[in-house]
PDB file of C-alpha atoms in Angstrom:
ATOM      1  CA  UNK A  13     -45.454  74.316-124.714  1.00 44.00           C
ATOM      2  CA  UNK A  14     -46.694  75.791-121.479  1.00 46.00           C
ATOM      3  CA  UNK A  15     -47.785  73.259-118.847  1.00 47.00           C
ATOM      4  CA  UNK A  16     -50.156  73.445-115.930  1.00 52.00           C
ATOM      5  CA  UNK A  17     -47.129  73.741-113.621  1.00 53.00           C
ATOM      6  CA  UNK A  18     -46.140  76.807-115.640  1.00 62.00           C
ATOM      7  CA  UNK A  19     -49.599  78.236-115.036  1.00 62.00           C
ATOM      8  CA  UNK A  20     -49.200  77.754-111.298  1.00 61.00           C
ATOM      9  CA  UNK A  21     -45.860  79.584-111.364  1.00 65.00           C
ATOM     10  CA  UNK A  22     -47.413  82.301-113.531  1.00 70.00           C
ATOM     11  CA  UNK A  23     -50.100  82.828-110.902  1.00 65.00           C
ATOM     12  CA  UNK A  24     -47.507  83.010-108.161  1.00 70.00           C
ATOM     13  CA  UNK A  25     -45.620  85.749-110.002  1.00 71.00           C
ATOM     14  CA  UNK A  26     -48.309  87.836-111.625  1.00 77.00           C
ATOM     15  CA  UNK A  27     -50.735  87.622-108.717  1.00 76.00           C
ATOM     16  CA  UNK A  28     -49.414  90.869-107.231  1.00 78.00           C
ATOM     17  CA  UNK A  29     -50.475  92.693-110.410  1.00 84.00           C
ATOM     18  CA  UNK A  30     -53.635  90.753-111.224  1.00 85.00           C
ATOM     19  CA  UNK A  31     -56.264  93.246-110.111  1.00 87.00           C
ATOM     20  CA  UNK A  32     -54.350  96.124-111.697  1.00 84.00           C
ATOM     21  CA  UNK A  33     -54.141  94.241-114.990  1.00 84.00           C
ATOM     22  CA  UNK A  34     -57.700  92.964-114.893  1.00 84.00           C
ATOM     23  CA  UNK A  35     -59.909  95.319-112.894  1.00 83.00           C
ATOM     24  CA  UNK A  36     -63.443  93.921-113.118  1.00 88.00           C
ATOM     25  CA  UNK A  37     -64.955  97.190-114.288  1.00 84.00           C
ATOM     26  CA  UNK A  38     -68.122  95.427-115.451  1.00 92.00           C
ATOM     27  CA  UNK A  39     -68.719  93.680-112.131  1.00 95.00           C
ATOM     28  CA  UNK A  40     -72.205  95.164-111.513  1.00 96.00           C
ATOM     29  CA  UNK A  41     -73.285  94.128-115.024  1.00 96.00           C
ATOM     30  CA  UNK A  42     -71.742  90.669-114.556  1.00 97.00           C
ATOM     31  CA  UNK A  43     -73.664  90.190-111.323  1.00 97.00           C
ATOM     32  CA  UNK A  44     -76.877  91.214-113.065  1.00 97.00           C
ATOM     33  CA  UNK A  45     -76.139  88.853-115.974  1.00 97.00           C
ATOM     34  CA  UNK A  46     -75.542  85.943-113.606  1.00 98.00           C
ATOM     35  CA  UNK A  47     -78.753  86.891-111.821  1.00 97.00           C
ATOM     36  CA  UNK A  48     -80.650  86.577-115.092  1.00 97.00           C
ATOM     37  CA  UNK A  49     -79.457  82.970-115.361  1.00 98.00           C
ATOM     38  CA  UNK A  50     -79.658  81.724-111.752  1.00 98.00           C
ATOM     39  CA  UNK A  51     -80.808  83.341-108.533  1.00 97.00           C
ATOM     40  CA  UNK A  52     -79.455  83.080-104.970  1.00 97.00           C
ATOM     41  CA  UNK A  53     -78.933  80.813-103.130  1.00 97.00           C
ATOM     42  CA  UNK A  54     -78.018  78.686-106.167  1.00 98.00           C
ATOM     43  CA  UNK A  55     -74.660  76.949-106.129  1.00 98.00           C
ATOM     44  CA  UNK A  56     -71.898  78.481-108.274  1.00 98.00           C
ATOM     45  CA  UNK A  57     -68.395  77.171-108.979  1.00 98.00           C
ATOM     46  CA  UNK A  58     -65.835  79.620-110.359  1.00 98.00           C
ATOM     47  CA  UNK A  59     -63.130  77.915-112.442  1.00 98.00           C
ATOM     48  CA  UNK A  60     -59.922  79.955-112.497  1.00 96.00           C
ATOM     49  CA  UNK A  61     -61.302  82.285-109.847  1.00 96.00           C
ATOM     50  CA  UNK A  62     -58.040  84.193-109.458  1.00 93.00           C
ATOM     51  CA  UNK A  63     -58.233  86.823-106.736  1.00 95.00           C
ATOM     52  CA  UNK A  64     -61.959  86.327-106.388  1.00 96.00           C
ATOM     53  CA  UNK A  65     -63.381  89.549-107.753  1.00 96.00           C
ATOM     54  CA  UNK A  66     -66.483  87.788-109.102  1.00 97.00           C
ATOM     55  CA  UNK A  67     -66.625  84.897-106.626  1.00 98.00           C
ATOM     56  CA  UNK A  68     -66.657  87.108-103.536  1.00 98.00           C
ATOM     57  CA  UNK A  69     -69.202  89.492-105.055  1.00 98.00           C
ATOM     58  CA  UNK A  70     -71.512  86.581-105.900  1.00 98.00           C
ATOM     59  CA  UNK A  71     -71.200  85.195-102.384  1.00 98.00           C
ATOM     60  CA  UNK A  72     -72.081  88.631-101.073  1.00 98.00           C
ATOM     61  CA  UNK A  73     -75.287  88.450-103.121  1.00 97.00           C
ATOM     62  CA  UNK A  74     -76.320  85.241-101.399  1.00 98.00           C
ATOM     63  CA  UNK A  75     -75.027  82.575-103.800  1.00 98.00           C
ATOM     64  CA  UNK A  76     -73.225  79.528-102.444  1.00 98.00           C
ATOM     65  CA  UNK A  77     -69.832  79.885-104.111  1.00 98.00           C
ATOM     66  CA  UNK A  78     -66.806  77.625-104.457  1.00 98.00           C
ATOM     67  CA  UNK A  79     -63.616  78.862-106.125  1.00 98.00           C
ATOM     68  CA  UNK A  80     -61.102  76.738-108.030  1.00 98.00           C
ATOM     69  CA  UNK A  81     -57.669  78.020-109.008  1.00 96.00           C
ATOM     70  CA  UNK A  82     -54.329  76.355-109.655  1.00 94.00           C
ATOM     71  CA  UNK A  83     -52.475  79.177-107.875  1.00 92.00           C
ATOM     72  CA  UNK A  84     -52.447  79.227-104.084  1.00 92.00           C
ATOM     73  CA  UNK A  85     -51.140  82.818-104.232  1.00 91.00           C
ATOM     74  CA  UNK A  86     -54.225  83.900-106.143  1.00 93.00           C
ATOM     75  CA  UNK A  87     -56.494  82.171-103.652  1.00 95.00           C
ATOM     76  CA  UNK A  88     -54.640  83.817-100.778  1.00 94.00           C
ATOM     77  CA  UNK A  89     -55.716  87.147-102.266  1.00 94.00           C
ATOM     78  CA  UNK A  90     -59.255  85.825-102.587  1.00 96.00           C
ATOM     79  CA  UNK A  91     -59.208  84.900 -98.905  1.00 96.00           C
ATOM     80  CA  UNK A  92     -58.077  88.415 -97.994  1.00 96.00           C
ATOM     81  CA  UNK A  93     -60.884  89.900-100.083  1.00 96.00           C
ATOM     82  CA  UNK A  94     -63.448  87.466 -98.633  1.00 98.00           C
ATOM     83  CA  UNK A  95     -63.600  89.122 -95.207  1.00 97.00           C
ATOM     84  CA  UNK A  96     -66.754  87.228 -94.224  1.00 97.00           C
ATOM     85  CA  UNK A  97     -65.341  83.841 -95.220  1.00 97.00           C
ATOM     86  CA  UNK A  98     -68.204  83.049 -97.580  1.00 98.00           C
ATOM     87  CA  UNK A  99     -66.291  81.397-100.441  1.00 98.00           C
ATOM     88  CA  UNK A 100     -64.968  77.831-100.265  1.00 98.00           C
ATOM     89  CA  UNK A 101     -61.538  77.689-101.914  1.00 98.00           C
ATOM     90  CA  UNK A 102     -59.871  74.803-103.753  1.00 98.00           C
ATOM     91  CA  UNK A 103     -56.290  74.803-105.038  1.00 96.00           C
ATOM     92  CA  UNK A 104     -56.854  72.621-108.087  1.00 96.00           C
ATOM     93  CA  UNK A 105     -56.259  72.314-111.808  1.00 96.00           C
ATOM     94  CA  UNK A 106     -59.568  73.019-113.554  1.00 96.00           C
ATOM     95  CA  UNK A 107     -58.807  70.336-116.157  1.00 97.00           C
ATOM     96  CA  UNK A 108     -58.945  67.745-113.344  1.00 97.00           C
ATOM     97  CA  UNK A 109     -60.953  69.425-110.585  1.00 97.00           C
ATOM     98  CA  UNK A 110     -63.595  67.449-108.699  1.00 97.00           C
ATOM     99  CA  UNK A 111     -65.350  69.536-106.070  1.00 97.00           C
ATOM    100  CA  UNK A 112     -68.905  68.266-106.525  1.00 95.00           C
ATOM    101  CA  UNK A 113     -71.577  67.612-109.112  1.00 95.00           C
ATOM    102  CA  UNK A 114     -74.498  69.685-107.863  1.00 96.00           C
ATOM    103  CA  UNK A 115     -73.720  73.195-109.078  1.00 98.00           C
ATOM    104  CA  UNK A 116     -76.324  75.266-110.887  1.00 98.00           C
ATOM    105  CA  UNK A 117     -73.739  77.439-112.611  1.00 98.00           C
ATOM    106  CA  UNK A 118     -70.060  77.300-113.527  1.00 98.00           C
ATOM    107  CA  UNK A 119     -68.266  80.479-114.597  1.00 98.00           C
ATOM    108  CA  UNK A 120     -64.961  80.711-116.485  1.00 98.00           C
ATOM    109  CA  UNK A 121     -64.304  84.420-116.947  1.00 96.00           C
ATOM    110  CA  UNK A 122     -61.525  86.813-117.935  1.00 92.00           C
ATOM    111  CA  UNK A 123     -60.039  84.673-120.758  1.00 94.00           C
ATOM    112  CA  UNK A 124     -59.141  81.972-118.245  1.00 95.00           C
ATOM    113  CA  UNK A 125     -60.114  79.105-120.562  1.00 97.00           C
ATOM    114  CA  UNK A 126     -57.682  80.479-123.156  1.00 97.00           C
ATOM    115  CA  UNK A 127     -54.832  80.263-120.633  1.00 94.00           C
ATOM    116  CA  UNK A 128     -54.916  76.509-121.176  1.00 95.00           C
ATOM    117  CA  UNK A 129     -52.420  76.088-124.032  1.00 92.00           C
ATOM    118  CA  UNK A 130     -54.087  73.372-126.136  1.00 95.00           C
ATOM    119  CA  UNK A 131     -57.482  72.383-127.437  1.00 96.00           C
ATOM    120  CA  UNK A 132     -57.235  69.131-125.501  1.00 97.00           C
ATOM    121  CA  UNK A 133     -56.762  70.935-122.180  1.00 97.00           C
ATOM    122  CA  UNK A 134     -59.552  73.359-122.979  1.00 98.00           C
ATOM    123  CA  UNK A 135     -61.893  70.462-123.728  1.00 98.00           C
ATOM    124  CA  UNK A 136     -60.821  68.818-120.477  1.00 98.00           C
ATOM    125  CA  UNK A 137     -61.784  71.964-118.565  1.00 98.00           C
ATOM    126  CA  UNK A 138     -65.150  72.113-120.329  1.00 98.00           C
ATOM    127  CA  UNK A 139     -65.662  68.438-119.533  1.00 98.00           C
ATOM    128  CA  UNK A 140     -64.976  69.070-115.840  1.00 98.00           C
ATOM    129  CA  UNK A 141     -67.277  72.094-115.896  1.00 98.00           C
ATOM    130  CA  UNK A 142     -70.060  69.969-117.363  1.00 98.00           C
ATOM    131  CA  UNK A 143     -69.450  67.235-114.791  1.00 98.00           C
ATOM    132  CA  UNK A 144     -69.889  69.742-111.960  1.00 98.00           C
ATOM    133  CA  UNK A 145     -73.312  70.868-113.186  1.00 98.00           C
ATOM    134  CA  UNK A 146     -76.734  69.506-112.416  1.00 98.00           C
ATOM    135  CA  UNK A 147     -78.822  68.525-115.439  1.00 96.00           C
ATOM    136  CA  UNK A 148     -79.981  71.748-117.022  1.00 97.00           C
ATOM    137  CA  UNK A 149     -77.243  73.692-115.231  1.00 98.00           C
ATOM    138  CA  UNK A 150     -75.410  76.497-117.005  1.00 98.00           C
ATOM    139  CA  UNK A 151     -71.864  77.473-117.910  1.00 98.00           C
ATOM    140  CA  UNK A 152     -70.710  81.016-118.713  1.00 98.00           C
ATOM    141  CA  UNK A 153     -67.412  81.441-120.598  1.00 98.00           C
ATOM    142  CA  UNK A 154     -65.806  84.824-121.274  1.00 97.00           C
ATOM    143  CA  UNK A 155     -63.035  85.103-123.854  1.00 96.00           C
ATOM    144  CA  UNK A 156     -61.369  87.758-125.977  1.00 95.00           C
ATOM    145  CA  UNK A 157     -62.137  88.061-129.678  1.00 94.00           C
ATOM    146  CA  UNK A 158     -58.941  86.946-131.456  1.00 94.00           C
ATOM    147  CA  UNK A 159     -59.478  88.800-134.758  1.00 92.00           C
ATOM    148  CA  UNK A 160     -56.929  91.573-134.121  1.00 89.00           C
ATOM    149  CA  UNK A 161     -54.209  89.241-132.849  1.00 92.00           C
ATOM    150  CA  UNK A 162     -54.779  86.563-135.500  1.00 94.00           C
ATOM    151  CA  UNK A 163     -53.896  88.993-138.291  1.00 90.00           C
ATOM    152  CA  UNK A 164     -50.753  90.448-136.683  1.00 88.00           C
ATOM    153  CA  UNK A 165     -47.809  90.007-139.040  1.00 85.00           C
ATOM    154  CA  UNK A 166     -45.132  91.382-136.729  1.00 90.00           C
ATOM    155  CA  UNK A 167     -44.439  91.993-133.061  1.00 93.00           C
ATOM    156  CA  UNK A 168     -46.729  94.563-131.485  1.00 93.00           C
ATOM    157  CA  UNK A 169     -45.614  96.551-128.432  1.00 95.00           C
ATOM    158  CA  UNK A 170     -47.786  98.713-126.234  1.00 93.00           C
ATOM    159  CA  UNK A 171     -47.298 100.399-122.893  1.00 94.00           C
ATOM    160  CA  UNK A 172     -49.603 101.661-120.162  1.00 91.00           C
ATOM    161  CA  UNK A 173     -49.441 102.899-116.592  1.00 92.00           C
ATOM    162  CA  UNK A 174     -51.261 100.767-114.041  1.00 89.00           C
ATOM    163  CA  UNK A 175     -53.232 102.171-111.129  1.00 81.00           C
ATOM    164  CA  UNK A 176     -50.340 102.095-108.681  1.00 80.00           C
ATOM    165  CA  UNK A 177     -47.976 103.935-111.038  1.00 85.00           C
ATOM    166  CA  UNK A 178     -46.326 100.776-112.390  1.00 89.00           C
ATOM    167  CA  UNK A 179     -45.290 100.999-116.042  1.00 93.00           C
ATOM    168  CA  UNK A 180     -46.449  97.976-118.034  1.00 93.00           C
ATOM    169  CA  UNK A 181     -44.841  97.141-121.384  1.00 95.00           C
ATOM    170  CA  UNK A 182     -46.426  94.325-123.397  1.00 94.00           C
ATOM    171  CA  UNK A 183     -44.628  92.796-126.375  1.00 96.00           C
ATOM    172  CA  UNK A 184     -47.015  90.579-128.328  1.00 95.00           C
ATOM    173  CA  UNK A 185     -46.505  88.042-131.080  1.00 96.00           C
ATOM    174  CA  UNK A 186     -49.023  85.662-132.588  1.00 96.00           C
ATOM    175  CA  UNK A 187     -48.707  82.130-133.926  1.00 95.00           C
ATOM    176  CA  UNK A 188     -51.877  81.914-136.056  1.00 95.00           C
ATOM    177  CA  UNK A 189     -51.266  78.304-137.075  1.00 95.00           C
ATOM    178  CA  UNK A 190     -51.477  77.102-133.473  1.00 95.00           C
ATOM    179  CA  UNK A 191     -53.782  79.953-132.367  1.00 96.00           C
ATOM    180  CA  UNK A 192     -51.303  81.120-129.750  1.00 96.00           C
ATOM    181  CA  UNK A 193     -50.878  84.662-128.467  1.00 96.00           C
ATOM    182  CA  UNK A 194     -47.522  85.144-126.732  1.00 95.00           C
ATOM    183  CA  UNK A 195     -47.159  88.220-124.554  1.00 93.00           C
ATOM    184  CA  UNK A 196     -43.996  89.223-122.717  1.00 94.00           C
ATOM    185  CA  UNK A 197     -45.247  91.408-119.851  1.00 92.00           C
ATOM    186  CA  UNK A 198     -42.698  93.729-118.244  1.00 94.00           C
ATOM    187  CA  UNK A 199     -43.524  95.645-115.061  1.00 92.00           C
ATOM    188  CA  UNK A 200     -41.338  98.599-114.051  1.00 93.00           C
ATOM    189  CA  UNK A 201     -41.934  99.982-110.569  1.00 86.00           C
ATOM    190  CA  UNK A 202     -39.655 101.931-108.212  1.00 84.00           C
ATOM    191  CA  UNK A 203     -36.499 100.781-109.958  1.00 82.00           C
ATOM    192  CA  UNK A 204     -37.594  97.127-110.069  1.00 89.00           C
ATOM    193  CA  UNK A 205     -38.158  95.319-113.367  1.00 92.00           C
ATOM    194  CA  UNK A 206     -40.115  92.074-113.476  1.00 90.00           C
ATOM    195  CA  UNK A 207     -40.922  90.152-116.661  1.00 91.00           C
ATOM    196  CA  UNK A 208     -43.391  87.310-117.104  1.00 89.00           C
ATOM    197  CA  UNK A 209     -44.383  85.427-120.261  1.00 90.00           C
ATOM    198  CA  UNK A 210     -48.102  84.921-120.840  1.00 90.00           C
ATOM    199  CA  UNK A 211     -49.305  82.423-123.430  1.00 92.00           C
ATOM    200  CA  UNK A 212     -52.930  81.986-124.378  1.00 94.00           C
ATOM    201  CA  UNK A 213     -54.462  79.632-126.888  1.00 97.00           C
ATOM    202  CA  UNK A 214     -57.465  81.424-128.342  1.00 97.00           C
ATOM    203  CA  UNK A 215     -60.564  79.809-129.799  1.00 96.00           C
ATOM    204  CA  UNK A 216     -63.042  81.249-132.237  1.00 95.00           C
ATOM    205  CA  UNK A 217     -66.666  81.190-131.027  1.00 96.00           C
ATOM    206  CA  UNK A 218     -67.616  78.415-133.469  1.00 96.00           C
ATOM    207  CA  UNK A 219     -64.760  76.234-132.189  1.00 97.00           C
ATOM    208  CA  UNK A 220     -65.709  76.981-128.602  1.00 98.00           C
ATOM    209  CA  UNK A 221     -69.269  75.865-129.348  1.00 98.00           C
ATOM    210  CA  UNK A 222     -68.055  72.594-130.861  1.00 98.00           C
ATOM    211  CA  UNK A 223     -65.775  71.872-127.895  1.00 98.00           C
ATOM    212  CA  UNK A 224     -68.616  72.603-125.490  1.00 98.00           C
ATOM    213  CA  UNK A 225     -71.099  70.486-127.435  1.00 98.00           C
ATOM    214  CA  UNK A 226     -68.697  67.556-127.333  1.00 97.00           C
ATOM    215  CA  UNK A 227     -68.894  67.795-123.525  1.00 97.00           C
ATOM    216  CA  UNK A 228     -72.698  67.893-123.403  1.00 97.00           C
ATOM    217  CA  UNK A 229     -73.082  71.682-123.326  1.00 98.00           C
ATOM    218  CA  UNK A 230     -75.321  73.487-125.817  1.00 98.00           C
ATOM    219  CA  UNK A 231     -75.086  77.173-126.636  1.00 98.00           C
ATOM    220  CA  UNK A 232     -78.053  79.172-125.331  1.00 98.00           C
ATOM    221  CA  UNK A 233     -76.944  82.720-126.046  1.00 97.00           C
ATOM    222  CA  UNK A 234     -73.859  84.816-126.779  1.00 98.00           C
ATOM    223  CA  UNK A 235     -73.241  88.447-125.875  1.00 97.00           C
ATOM    224  CA  UNK A 236     -70.612  91.017-126.721  1.00 96.00           C
ATOM    225  CA  UNK A 237     -70.497  92.382-123.167  1.00 96.00           C
ATOM    226  CA  UNK A 238     -71.866  91.727-119.693  1.00 96.00           C
ATOM    227  CA  UNK A 239     -74.739  94.117-120.299  1.00 95.00           C
ATOM    228  CA  UNK A 240     -76.116  91.717-122.885  1.00 95.00           C
ATOM    229  CA  UNK A 241     -75.131  93.650-126.007  1.00 96.00           C
ATOM    230  CA  UNK A 242     -75.037  91.756-129.290  1.00 96.00           C
ATOM    231  CA  UNK A 243     -71.849  89.961-130.279  1.00 95.00           C
ATOM    232  CA  UNK A 244     -70.733  91.500-133.570  1.00 93.00           C
ATOM    233  CA  UNK A 245     -67.579  91.657-135.687  1.00 88.00           C
ATOM    234  CA  UNK A 246     -66.497  94.747-133.731  1.00 89.00           C
ATOM    235  CA  UNK A 247     -66.908  93.144-130.296  1.00 92.00           C
ATOM    236  CA  UNK A 248     -63.679  92.854-128.357  1.00 91.00           C
ATOM    237  CA  UNK A 249     -64.834  89.746-126.517  1.00 94.00           C
ATOM    238  CA  UNK A 250     -67.549  87.145-126.392  1.00 96.00           C
ATOM    239  CA  UNK A 251     -69.516  85.926-123.385  1.00 97.00           C
ATOM    240  CA  UNK A 252     -71.196  82.596-124.039  1.00 98.00           C
ATOM    241  CA  UNK A 253     -73.962  80.908-122.073  1.00 98.00           C
ATOM    242  CA  UNK A 254     -74.254  77.119-122.320  1.00 98.00           C
ATOM    243  CA  UNK A 255     -76.710  74.672-120.814  1.00 98.00           C
ATOM    244  CA  UNK A 256     -75.904  71.128-119.811  1.00 97.00           C
ATOM    245  CA  UNK A 257     -78.100  68.660-121.661  1.00 90.00           C
ATOM    246  CA  UNK A 258     -80.923  67.129-119.646  1.00 78.00           C
TER     247      UNK A 258
END
């Protein structure tokens, strides 16, 4: 089973490819969606902030932003992106983080909650998110819809070319009993081959709601995209808005 130390090492290795793998194409819509929940200069904490695509953009809009990530390499990239030094960074495990209790919004985007490999760790992260919020504060969680992966009966391989010309080959297997998606990611670039395992423990929306409710967070709304489209059986992801109980 993957540990939090494994996640730190994963961030150290895959950080160089992060923005190529996960370009935040919906960033303008995400900023608008956040703006519909809280307005600047509200306080926002980004759990699993990675290279800071959302955190830095929010700070640029006038929010007071703090970023939490277990990988110092990821946060180094955030610092380079944050040319005005607006985001406060914390190298910390989001299942144990304690950077304050007066935030109006916590965001956990880009499947980051699923990178925690057990329900217990995911609940711990939701508990810490709730503890960081003021009464009535909000949490936004973005995760992939697991339907396609959950029904895979054999290994699935796909390839793509990333923006810098790197060839990416993903070999995926699924353990539906434990709700684990195991991806072996191979990057081929200029004669160099690098391979990293990526394990995510997916949760169905109903399970996510139960975990959140156990930590004092009630579902307000769920969307199928950052533009606010309905979440349906054909949605590739779900974006859930929770409110901390008053």
